[in-house]
Amino acid sequence: MRKHIVAGNWKMNNTFDEADELISNILDALEEKNLDRNTSMIICPPFPFLEMATDYAKDSYFEVGAQDVSTEEKGAYTGEVSAAMLKSMEVSYCIVGHSERRQYHHECNLMVAKKVDRLLENGIRPIVCCGERLEEREANKQFDVVKQQIEEGLFHLTAEQFKELVIAYEPVWAIGTGKTATPEQAQEIHAFIRNLIAEKYGKAVADEISILYGGSCKPSNAKEIFSNPDVDGGLIGGACLKAEDFMAIAFSF
Ligand code: 13P
């Protein structure tokens, strides 16, 4: 059975004390009620709080992801954080190609490919985001856009490497807007992505990959979205900043 995953992308939110409180609250909730063993919980705080998060994670069930990584291995790249640094802090996952990185930092599919390579070289599992913008959805181009993002960003990998990935479909028009893809829209594109993977790497690989939905996912809609056969969980933004909401989503399978 494919793994269910609920990952919380904190984005650029929380101070040190707020981060400490949020993680403590998640920990308390996990102690009170165990997550289903087939569900993984990942929290992705900003870089300065990764060490705190990995420390907490040692005694708990959740795993820790970063929100970005450099395309380069090491050296004179001021402000950048390498995959080797993340690995040395026991980070297990890293988000790559988030639409906010694509939009505000001009991250292209080629950069996504390089970041994925750096992460895999260091044994960190990439959570690779794809998804169309509103004008692309309105022009019915969502399939072409997602196909290109996946082919250019990921199809240089071997099947063994590909199995390490988590894919997150995040329609840009649903991120932080309160608009959610309908369960049918999510299922349609998740099935399309799985089929693309099956055509390139075979059905066995495609069947193993967890494909997450992201975009205004919250306790009130998670169950319906997650009930689709090709939706294996969520990449959660706003709703992961409250432990109660994040936990409610994690219990929505
Ligand atoms: P929201 O849940 O705030 O819409 O954000 C989704 C997202 O971008 C997660 O990476």
PDB file of C-alpha atoms and ligand atoms in Angstrom:
ATOM      1  CA  MET A   1       0.000   0.000   0.000  1.00  0.00           C
ATOM      2  CA  ARG A   2       1.250   3.465  -0.892  1.00  0.00           C
ATOM      3  CA  LYS A   3       2.298   5.636   2.005  1.00  0.00           C
ATOM      4  CA  HIS A   4      -0.066   8.391   3.101  1.00  0.00           C
ATOM      5  CA  ILE A   5       1.797  11.611   3.773  1.00  0.00           C
ATOM      6  CA  VAL A   6       0.790  14.858   5.420  1.00  0.00           C
ATOM      7  CA  ALA A   7       3.498  17.484   5.069  1.00  0.00           C
ATOM      8  CA  GLY A   8       3.334  20.949   6.571  1.00  0.00           C
ATOM      9  CA  ASN A   9       5.051  23.723   4.651  1.00  0.00           C
ATOM     10  CA  TRP A  10       5.436  26.545   7.143  1.00  0.00           C
ATOM     11  CA  LYS A  11       6.709  28.910   4.421  1.00  0.00           C
ATOM     12  CA  MET A  12       8.189  32.111   5.960  1.00  0.00           C
ATOM     13  CA  ASN A  13       6.216  31.999   9.195  1.00  0.00           C
ATOM     14  CA  ASN A  14       6.967  31.830  12.928  1.00  0.00           C
ATOM     15  CA  THR A  15       9.697  33.161  15.193  1.00  0.00           C
ATOM     16  CA  PHE A  16      11.897  30.884  17.292  1.00  0.00           C
ATOM     17  CA  ASP A  17       9.455  30.814  20.217  1.00  0.00           C
ATOM     18  CA  GLU A  18       6.439  30.337  17.986  1.00  0.00           C
ATOM     19  CA  ALA A  19       8.205  27.500  16.191  1.00  0.00           C
ATOM     20  CA  ASP A  20       8.989  25.874  19.531  1.00  0.00           C
ATOM     21  CA  GLU A  21       5.366  26.150  20.633  1.00  0.00           C
ATOM     22  CA  LEU A  22       3.966  24.768  17.380  1.00  0.00           C
ATOM     23  CA  ILE A  23       6.261  21.746  17.363  1.00  0.00           C
ATOM     24  CA  SER A  24       5.610  21.084  21.074  1.00  0.00           C
ATOM     25  CA  ASN A  25       1.883  21.166  20.429  1.00  0.00           C
ATOM     26  CA  ILE A  26       2.231  18.724  17.536  1.00  0.00           C
ATOM     27  CA  LEU A  27       4.321  16.461  19.747  1.00  0.00           C
ATOM     28  CA  ASP A  28       1.750  16.546  22.535  1.00  0.00           C
ATOM     29  CA  ALA A  29      -1.018  15.711  20.083  1.00  0.00           C
ATOM     30  CA  LEU A  30       0.983  12.802  18.657  1.00  0.00           C
ATOM     31  CA  GLU A  31       1.506  11.460  22.161  1.00  0.00           C
ATOM     32  CA  GLU A  32      -2.215  11.618  22.847  1.00  0.00           C
ATOM     33  CA  LYS A  33      -3.285   9.867  19.684  1.00  0.00           C
ATOM     34  CA  ASN A  34      -1.164   7.688  17.419  1.00  0.00           C
ATOM     35  CA  LEU A  35      -1.202   8.255  13.711  1.00  0.00           C
ATOM     36  CA  ASP A  36      -2.076   5.346  11.496  1.00  0.00           C
ATOM     37  CA  ARG A  37       1.154   3.458  10.760  1.00  0.00           C
ATOM     38  CA  ASN A  38       0.720   3.996   7.057  1.00  0.00           C
ATOM     39  CA  THR A  39       0.679   7.781   7.508  1.00  0.00           C
ATOM     40  CA  SER A  40       3.886   9.814   7.583  1.00  0.00           C
ATOM     41  CA  MET A  41       3.921  13.286   9.030  1.00  0.00           C
ATOM     42  CA  ILE A  42       6.544  15.731   7.813  1.00  0.00           C
ATOM     43  CA  ILE A  43       7.081  19.258   9.035  1.00  0.00           C
ATOM     44  CA  CYS A  44       9.003  21.722   6.890  1.00  0.00           C
ATOM     45  CA  PRO A  45      10.011  24.778   8.927  1.00  0.00           C
ATOM     46  CA  PRO A  46      12.306  27.552   7.666  1.00  0.00           C
ATOM     47  CA  PHE A  47      16.063  26.825   7.752  1.00  0.00           C
ATOM     48  CA  PRO A  48      16.769  28.486  11.148  1.00  0.00           C
ATOM     49  CA  PHE A  49      14.398  26.102  12.923  1.00  0.00           C
ATOM     50  CA  LEU A  50      15.500  22.854  11.301  1.00  0.00           C
ATOM     51  CA  GLU A  51      17.830  21.928  14.132  1.00  0.00           C
ATOM     52  CA  MET A  52      15.088  22.456  16.702  1.00  0.00           C
ATOM     53  CA  ALA A  53      12.735  20.368  14.609  1.00  0.00           C
ATOM     54  CA  THR A  54      15.162  17.485  14.082  1.00  0.00           C
ATOM     55  CA  ASP A  55      15.939  17.493  17.819  1.00  0.00           C
ATOM     56  CA  TYR A  56      12.250  17.183  18.636  1.00  0.00           C
ATOM     57  CA  ALA A  57      11.782  14.585  15.901  1.00  0.00           C
ATOM     58  CA  LYS A  58      14.256  12.208  17.592  1.00  0.00           C
ATOM     59  CA  ASP A  59      11.651  11.419  20.252  1.00  0.00           C
ATOM     60  CA  SER A  60       8.608  11.539  18.066  1.00  0.00           C
ATOM     61  CA  TYR A  61       6.916  10.116  15.049  1.00  0.00           C
ATOM     62  CA  PHE A  62       7.242  13.020  12.628  1.00  0.00           C
ATOM     63  CA  GLU A  63      10.034  13.660  10.143  1.00  0.00           C
ATOM     64  CA  VAL A  64      11.595  16.932   9.086  1.00  0.00           C
ATOM     65  CA  GLY A  65      11.879  18.546   5.677  1.00  0.00           C
ATOM     66  CA  ALA A  66      13.497  21.740   4.413  1.00  0.00           C
ATOM     67  CA  GLN A  67      11.716  24.134   2.082  1.00  0.00           C
ATOM     68  CA  ASP A  68      14.497  24.587  -0.471  1.00  0.00           C
ATOM     69  CA  VAL A  69      18.086  23.659  -1.299  1.00  0.00           C
ATOM     70  CA  SER A  70      20.858  25.020  -3.501  1.00  0.00           C
ATOM     71  CA  THR A  71      21.434  23.728  -7.028  1.00  0.00           C
ATOM     72  CA  GLU A  72      25.168  23.718  -6.197  1.00  0.00           C
ATOM     73  CA  GLU A  73      27.226  21.366  -4.032  1.00  0.00           C
ATOM     74  CA  LYS A  74      29.239  23.913  -2.021  1.00  0.00           C
ATOM     75  CA  GLY A  75      31.307  27.071  -2.258  1.00  0.00           C
ATOM     76  CA  ALA A  76      30.864  30.789  -2.861  1.00  0.00           C
ATOM     77  CA  TYR A  77      27.084  31.036  -3.042  1.00  0.00           C
ATOM     78  CA  THR A  78      26.183  33.540  -0.339  1.00  0.00           C
ATOM     79  CA  GLY A  79      22.907  32.813   1.374  1.00  0.00           C
ATOM     80  CA  GLU A  80      22.486  29.365  -0.107  1.00  0.00           C
ATOM     81  CA  VAL A  81      22.058  26.116   1.825  1.00  0.00           C
ATOM     82  CA  SER A  82      23.473  22.880   0.439  1.00  0.00           C
ATOM     83  CA  ALA A  83      22.010  19.390   0.461  1.00  0.00           C
ATOM     84  CA  ALA A  84      25.070  18.190   2.408  1.00  0.00           C
ATOM     85  CA  MET A  85      24.282  20.744   5.144  1.00  0.00           C
ATOM     86  CA  LEU A  86      20.706  19.496   5.332  1.00  0.00           C
ATOM     87  CA  LYS A  87      21.893  15.925   5.511  1.00  0.00           C
ATOM     88  CA  SER A  88      24.295  16.789   8.331  1.00  0.00           C
ATOM     89  CA  MET A  89      21.293  18.122  10.278  1.00  0.00           C
ATOM     90  CA  GLU A  90      19.359  14.900   9.755  1.00  0.00           C
ATOM     91  CA  VAL A  91      16.788  16.432   7.477  1.00  0.00           C
ATOM     92  CA  SER A  92      14.932  13.661   5.627  1.00  0.00           C
ATOM     93  CA  TYR A  93      12.931  15.553   2.990  1.00  0.00           C
ATOM     94  CA  CYS A  94      13.122  18.788   1.035  1.00  0.00           C
ATOM     95  CA  ILE A  95      10.474  20.653  -0.954  1.00  0.00           C
ATOM     96  CA  VAL A  96      11.616  21.533  -4.474  1.00  0.00           C
ATOM     97  CA  GLY A  97      10.007  23.604  -7.214  1.00  0.00           C
ATOM     98  CA  HIS A  98       7.302  25.180  -5.077  1.00  0.00           C
ATOM     99  CA  SER A  99       5.299  27.654  -7.163  1.00  0.00           C
ATOM    100  CA  GLU A 100       6.405  30.470  -4.843  1.00  0.00           C
ATOM    101  CA  ARG A 101      10.043  29.662  -5.689  1.00  0.00           C
ATOM    102  CA  ARG A 102       9.132  29.491  -9.369  1.00  0.00           C
ATOM    103  CA  GLN A 103       7.238  32.791  -9.207  1.00  0.00           C
ATOM    104  CA  TYR A 104       9.425  34.947  -6.944  1.00  0.00           C
ATOM    105  CA  HIS A 105      12.843  33.365  -7.490  1.00  0.00           C
ATOM    106  CA  HIS A 106      12.544  32.361 -11.142  1.00  0.00           C
ATOM    107  CA  GLU A 107      13.115  28.711 -10.405  1.00  0.00           C
ATOM    108  CA  CYS A 108      12.814  26.791 -13.679  1.00  0.00           C
ATOM    109  CA  ASN A 109      12.491  23.074 -14.399  1.00  0.00           C
ATOM    110  CA  LEU A 110      16.235  22.787 -15.038  1.00  0.00           C
ATOM    111  CA  MET A 111      16.952  24.144 -11.552  1.00  0.00           C
ATOM    112  CA  VAL A 112      14.407  21.725 -10.114  1.00  0.00           C
ATOM    113  CA  ALA A 113      16.310  18.908 -11.849  1.00  0.00           C
ATOM    114  CA  LYS A 114      19.623  20.053 -10.342  1.00  0.00           C
ATOM    115  CA  LYS A 115      18.167  20.429  -6.841  1.00  0.00           C
ATOM    116  CA  VAL A 116      16.639  16.963  -7.040  1.00  0.00           C
ATOM    117  CA  ASP A 117      20.049  15.585  -8.046  1.00  0.00           C
ATOM    118  CA  ARG A 118      21.818  17.298  -5.117  1.00  0.00           C
ATOM    119  CA  LEU A 119      19.224  15.940  -2.684  1.00  0.00           C
ATOM    120  CA  LEU A 120      19.358  12.380  -3.976  1.00  0.00           C
ATOM    121  CA  GLU A 121      23.174  12.433  -3.850  1.00  0.00           C
ATOM    122  CA  ASN A 122      22.767  13.161  -0.145  1.00  0.00           C
ATOM    123  CA  GLY A 123      20.028  10.674   0.618  1.00  0.00           C
ATOM    124  CA  ILE A 124      17.324  13.318   1.122  1.00  0.00           C
ATOM    125  CA  ARG A 125      13.913  12.656  -0.400  1.00  0.00           C
ATOM    126  CA  PRO A 126      12.652  15.479  -2.639  1.00  0.00           C
ATOM    127  CA  ILE A 127       9.017  16.579  -2.414  1.00  0.00           C
ATOM    128  CA  VAL A 128       8.649  17.944  -5.929  1.00  0.00           C
ATOM    129  CA  CYS A 129       5.885  20.444  -6.590  1.00  0.00           C
ATOM    130  CA  CYS A 130       4.097  20.931  -9.863  1.00  0.00           C
ATOM    131  CA  GLY A 131       0.912  22.710 -10.845  1.00  0.00           C
ATOM    132  CA  GLU A 132      -0.598  25.203 -13.244  1.00  0.00           C
ATOM    133  CA  ARG A 133      -1.441  28.886 -12.850  1.00  0.00           C
ATOM    134  CA  LEU A 134      -4.984  30.194 -13.113  1.00  0.00           C
ATOM    135  CA  GLU A 135      -4.632  31.414 -16.716  1.00  0.00           C
ATOM    136  CA  GLU A 136      -3.217  28.031 -17.706  1.00  0.00           C
ATOM    137  CA  ARG A 137      -6.169  26.224 -16.081  1.00  0.00           C
ATOM    138  CA  GLU A 138      -8.592  28.608 -17.822  1.00  0.00           C
ATOM    139  CA  ALA A 139      -6.931  27.802 -21.158  1.00  0.00           C
ATOM    140  CA  ASN A 140      -7.211  24.074 -20.304  1.00  0.00           C
ATOM    141  CA  LYS A 141      -3.411  23.779 -20.393  1.00  0.00           C
ATOM    142  CA  GLN A 142      -2.997  22.169 -16.955  1.00  0.00           C
ATOM    143  CA  PHE A 143      -2.023  18.774 -18.376  1.00  0.00           C
ATOM    144  CA  ASP A 144       0.619  20.246 -20.717  1.00  0.00           C
ATOM    145  CA  VAL A 145       2.097  22.399 -17.946  1.00  0.00           C
ATOM    146  CA  VAL A 146       2.321  19.593 -15.412  1.00  0.00           C
ATOM    147  CA  LYS A 147       3.701  17.183 -18.022  1.00  0.00           C
ATOM    148  CA  GLN A 148       6.460  19.609 -18.950  1.00  0.00           C
ATOM    149  CA  GLN A 149       7.341  20.289 -15.302  1.00  0.00           C
ATOM    150  CA  ILE A 150       7.624  16.580 -14.594  1.00  0.00           C
ATOM    151  CA  GLU A 151       9.446  15.621 -17.784  1.00  0.00           C
ATOM    152  CA  GLU A 152      12.006  18.429 -17.611  1.00  0.00           C
ATOM    153  CA  GLY A 153      12.484  18.307 -13.862  1.00  0.00           C
ATOM    154  CA  LEU A 154      12.446  14.580 -13.202  1.00  0.00           C
ATOM    155  CA  PHE A 155      12.636  12.297 -16.193  1.00  0.00           C
ATOM    156  CA  HIS A 156      16.448  12.260 -16.259  1.00  0.00           C
ATOM    157  CA  LEU A 157      16.306  10.073 -13.129  1.00  0.00           C
ATOM    158  CA  THR A 158      16.643   6.306 -13.086  1.00  0.00           C
ATOM    159  CA  ALA A 159      13.680   4.273 -11.828  1.00  0.00           C
ATOM    160  CA  GLU A 160      15.558   3.562  -8.582  1.00  0.00           C
ATOM    161  CA  GLN A 161      16.059   7.292  -8.017  1.00  0.00           C
ATOM    162  CA  PHE A 162      12.506   8.128  -9.011  1.00  0.00           C
ATOM    163  CA  LYS A 163      11.140   5.855  -6.301  1.00  0.00           C
ATOM    164  CA  GLU A 164      12.632   8.196  -3.689  1.00  0.00           C
ATOM    165  CA  LEU A 165      10.422  11.085  -4.787  1.00  0.00           C
ATOM    166  CA  VAL A 166       7.206  12.440  -3.400  1.00  0.00           C
ATOM    167  CA  ILE A 167       5.193  14.485  -5.903  1.00  0.00           C
ATOM    168  CA  ALA A 168       2.940  17.345  -4.821  1.00  0.00           C
ATOM    169  CA  TYR A 169       0.339  18.690  -7.207  1.00  0.00           C
ATOM    170  CA  GLU A 170      -0.403  22.254  -6.169  1.00  0.00           C
ATOM    171  CA  PRO A 171      -2.574  24.287  -8.536  1.00  0.00           C
ATOM    172  CA  VAL A 172      -1.256  27.818  -8.096  1.00  0.00           C
ATOM    173  CA  TRP A 173      -4.772  29.273  -8.129  1.00  0.00           C
ATOM    174  CA  ALA A 174      -5.626  27.242  -5.029  1.00  0.00           C
ATOM    175  CA  ILE A 175      -2.616  28.229  -2.914  1.00  0.00           C
ATOM    176  CA  GLY A 176      -3.505  30.566  -0.078  1.00  0.00           C
ATOM    177  CA  THR A 177      -6.656  31.653  -1.891  1.00  0.00           C
ATOM    178  CA  GLY A 178      -9.246  29.564  -0.078  1.00  0.00           C
ATOM    179  CA  LYS A 179     -10.154  28.049  -3.458  1.00  0.00           C
ATOM    180  CA  THR A 180      -9.593  24.306  -3.492  1.00  0.00           C
ATOM    181  CA  ALA A 181      -9.494  22.054  -6.513  1.00  0.00           C
ATOM    182  CA  THR A 182     -12.633  19.923  -6.489  1.00  0.00           C
ATOM    183  CA  PRO A 183     -11.997  16.300  -5.539  1.00  0.00           C
ATOM    184  CA  GLU A 184     -12.680  15.420  -9.198  1.00  0.00           C
ATOM    185  CA  GLN A 185     -10.145  17.951 -10.479  1.00  0.00           C
ATOM    186  CA  ALA A 186      -7.542  16.660  -8.033  1.00  0.00           C
ATOM    187  CA  GLN A 187      -8.181  13.011  -8.907  1.00  0.00           C
ATOM    188  CA  GLU A 188      -8.079  13.743 -12.641  1.00  0.00           C
ATOM    189  CA  ILE A 189      -4.659  15.354 -12.569  1.00  0.00           C
ATOM    190  CA  HIS A 190      -3.195  12.982  -9.970  1.00  0.00           C
ATOM    191  CA  ALA A 191      -4.205  10.051 -12.186  1.00  0.00           C
ATOM    192  CA  PHE A 192      -2.674  11.856 -15.161  1.00  0.00           C
ATOM    193  CA  ILE A 193       0.616  12.280 -13.251  1.00  0.00           C
ATOM    194  CA  ARG A 194       0.641   8.642 -12.164  1.00  0.00           C
ATOM    195  CA  ASN A 195       0.016   7.576 -15.731  1.00  0.00           C
ATOM    196  CA  LEU A 196       2.908   9.734 -16.986  1.00  0.00           C
ATOM    197  CA  ILE A 197       5.186   8.025 -14.463  1.00  0.00           C
ATOM    198  CA  ALA A 198       3.878   4.597 -15.464  1.00  0.00           C
ATOM    199  CA  GLU A 199       4.595   5.287 -19.143  1.00  0.00           C
ATOM    200  CA  LYS A 200       8.181   6.262 -18.371  1.00  0.00           C
ATOM    201  CA  TYR A 201       9.100   3.970 -15.460  1.00  0.00           C
ATOM    202  CA  GLY A 202       6.460   1.249 -15.474  1.00  0.00           C
ATOM    203  CA  LYS A 203       3.355   0.640 -13.401  1.00  0.00           C
ATOM    204  CA  ALA A 204       5.176  -0.789 -10.384  1.00  0.00           C
ATOM    205  CA  VAL A 205       7.123   2.448  -9.859  1.00  0.00           C
ATOM    206  CA  ALA A 206       4.070   4.617 -10.513  1.00  0.00           C
ATOM    207  CA  ASP A 207       2.020   2.644  -8.002  1.00  0.00           C
ATOM    208  CA  GLU A 208       4.607   3.241  -5.276  1.00  0.00           C
ATOM    209  CA  ILE A 209       4.863   7.015  -5.581  1.00  0.00           C
ATOM    210  CA  SER A 210       2.881   9.129  -3.135  1.00  0.00           C
ATOM    211  CA  ILE A 211       1.228  12.061  -4.899  1.00  0.00           C
ATOM    212  CA  LEU A 212       0.077  14.812  -2.549  1.00  0.00           C
ATOM    213  CA  TYR A 213      -2.452  17.563  -3.113  1.00  0.00           C
ATOM    214  CA  GLY A 214      -1.704  21.119  -1.999  1.00  0.00           C
ATOM    215  CA  GLY A 215      -3.790  24.275  -2.106  1.00  0.00           C
ATOM    216  CA  SER A 216      -6.159  25.509   0.625  1.00  0.00           C
ATOM    217  CA  CYS A 217      -6.372  22.034   2.129  1.00  0.00           C
ATOM    218  CA  LYS A 218      -7.942  22.255   5.588  1.00  0.00           C
ATOM    219  CA  PRO A 219      -9.709  20.074   8.164  1.00  0.00           C
ATOM    220  CA  SER A 220     -13.084  20.697   6.511  1.00  0.00           C
ATOM    221  CA  ASN A 221     -12.082  19.462   3.049  1.00  0.00           C
ATOM    222  CA  ALA A 222      -9.145  17.077   3.634  1.00  0.00           C
ATOM    223  CA  LYS A 223     -11.228  13.931   3.991  1.00  0.00           C
ATOM    224  CA  GLU A 224     -13.020  14.427   0.705  1.00  0.00           C
ATOM    225  CA  ILE A 225      -9.808  15.240  -1.184  1.00  0.00           C
ATOM    226  CA  PHE A 226      -7.845  12.354   0.372  1.00  0.00           C
ATOM    227  CA  SER A 227     -10.622   9.882  -0.416  1.00  0.00           C
ATOM    228  CA  ASN A 228      -9.637   9.864  -4.101  1.00  0.00           C
ATOM    229  CA  PRO A 229      -7.704   6.799  -5.217  1.00  0.00           C
ATOM    230  CA  ASP A 230      -4.718   8.735  -6.580  1.00  0.00           C
ATOM    231  CA  VAL A 231      -4.477  11.333  -3.813  1.00  0.00           C
ATOM    232  CA  ASP A 232      -2.079  10.059  -1.160  1.00  0.00           C
ATOM    233  CA  GLY A 233      -2.102  13.000   1.199  1.00  0.00           C
ATOM    234  CA  GLY A 234      -1.480  16.709   1.317  1.00  0.00           C
ATOM    235  CA  LEU A 235       1.144  19.425   1.312  1.00  0.00           C
ATOM    236  CA  ILE A 236      -0.395  21.889   3.707  1.00  0.00           C
ATOM    237  CA  GLY A 237       0.364  25.617   3.950  1.00  0.00           C
ATOM    238  CA  GLY A 238      -1.784  27.908   6.096  1.00  0.00           C
ATOM    239  CA  ALA A 239      -3.536  25.137   8.007  1.00  0.00           C
ATOM    240  CA  CYS A 240      -0.261  23.594   9.230  1.00  0.00           C
ATOM    241  CA  LEU A 241       0.482  26.644  11.356  1.00  0.00           C
ATOM    242  CA  LYS A 242      -2.094  25.553  13.935  1.00  0.00           C
ATOM    243  CA  ALA A 243      -1.289  22.206  15.515  1.00  0.00           C
ATOM    244  CA  GLU A 244      -4.959  21.405  15.947  1.00  0.00           C
ATOM    245  CA  ASP A 245      -5.755  21.909  12.254  1.00  0.00           C
ATOM    246  CA  PHE A 246      -2.646  20.111  11.064  1.00  0.00           C
ATOM    247  CA  MET A 247      -3.454  17.136  13.273  1.00  0.00           C
ATOM    248  CA  ALA A 248      -7.076  17.092  12.104  1.00  0.00           C
ATOM    249  CA  ILE A 249      -5.825  16.913   8.498  1.00  0.00           C
ATOM    250  CA  ALA A 250      -3.401  14.113   9.398  1.00  0.00           C
ATOM    251  CA  PHE A 251      -6.327  12.112  10.772  1.00  0.00           C
ATOM    252  CA  SER A 252      -8.416  12.612   7.630  1.00  0.00           C
ATOM    253  CA  PHE A 253      -7.517   9.371   5.825  1.00  0.00           C
TER     254      PHE A 253
HETATM  255  P1  13P B   1      -2.097  26.749   1.444  1.00  0.00           P
HETATM  256  O1  13P B   1      -2.488  25.476   2.139  1.00  0.00           O
HETATM  257  O2  13P B   1      -1.897  27.909   2.363  1.00  0.00           O
HETATM  258  O3  13P B   1      -3.014  27.061   0.292  1.00  0.00           O
HETATM  259  O4  13P B   1      -0.644  26.487   0.794  1.00  0.00           O
HETATM  260  C1  13P B   1      -0.427  25.330   0.076  1.00  0.00           C
HETATM  261  C2  13P B   1       1.016  25.248  -0.237  1.00  0.00           C
HETATM  262  O5  13P B   1       1.535  26.043  -0.984  1.00  0.00           O
HETATM  263  C3  13P B   1       1.797  24.198   0.427  1.00  0.00           C
HETATM  264  O6  13P B   1       3.071  24.095  -0.114  1.00  0.00           O
END
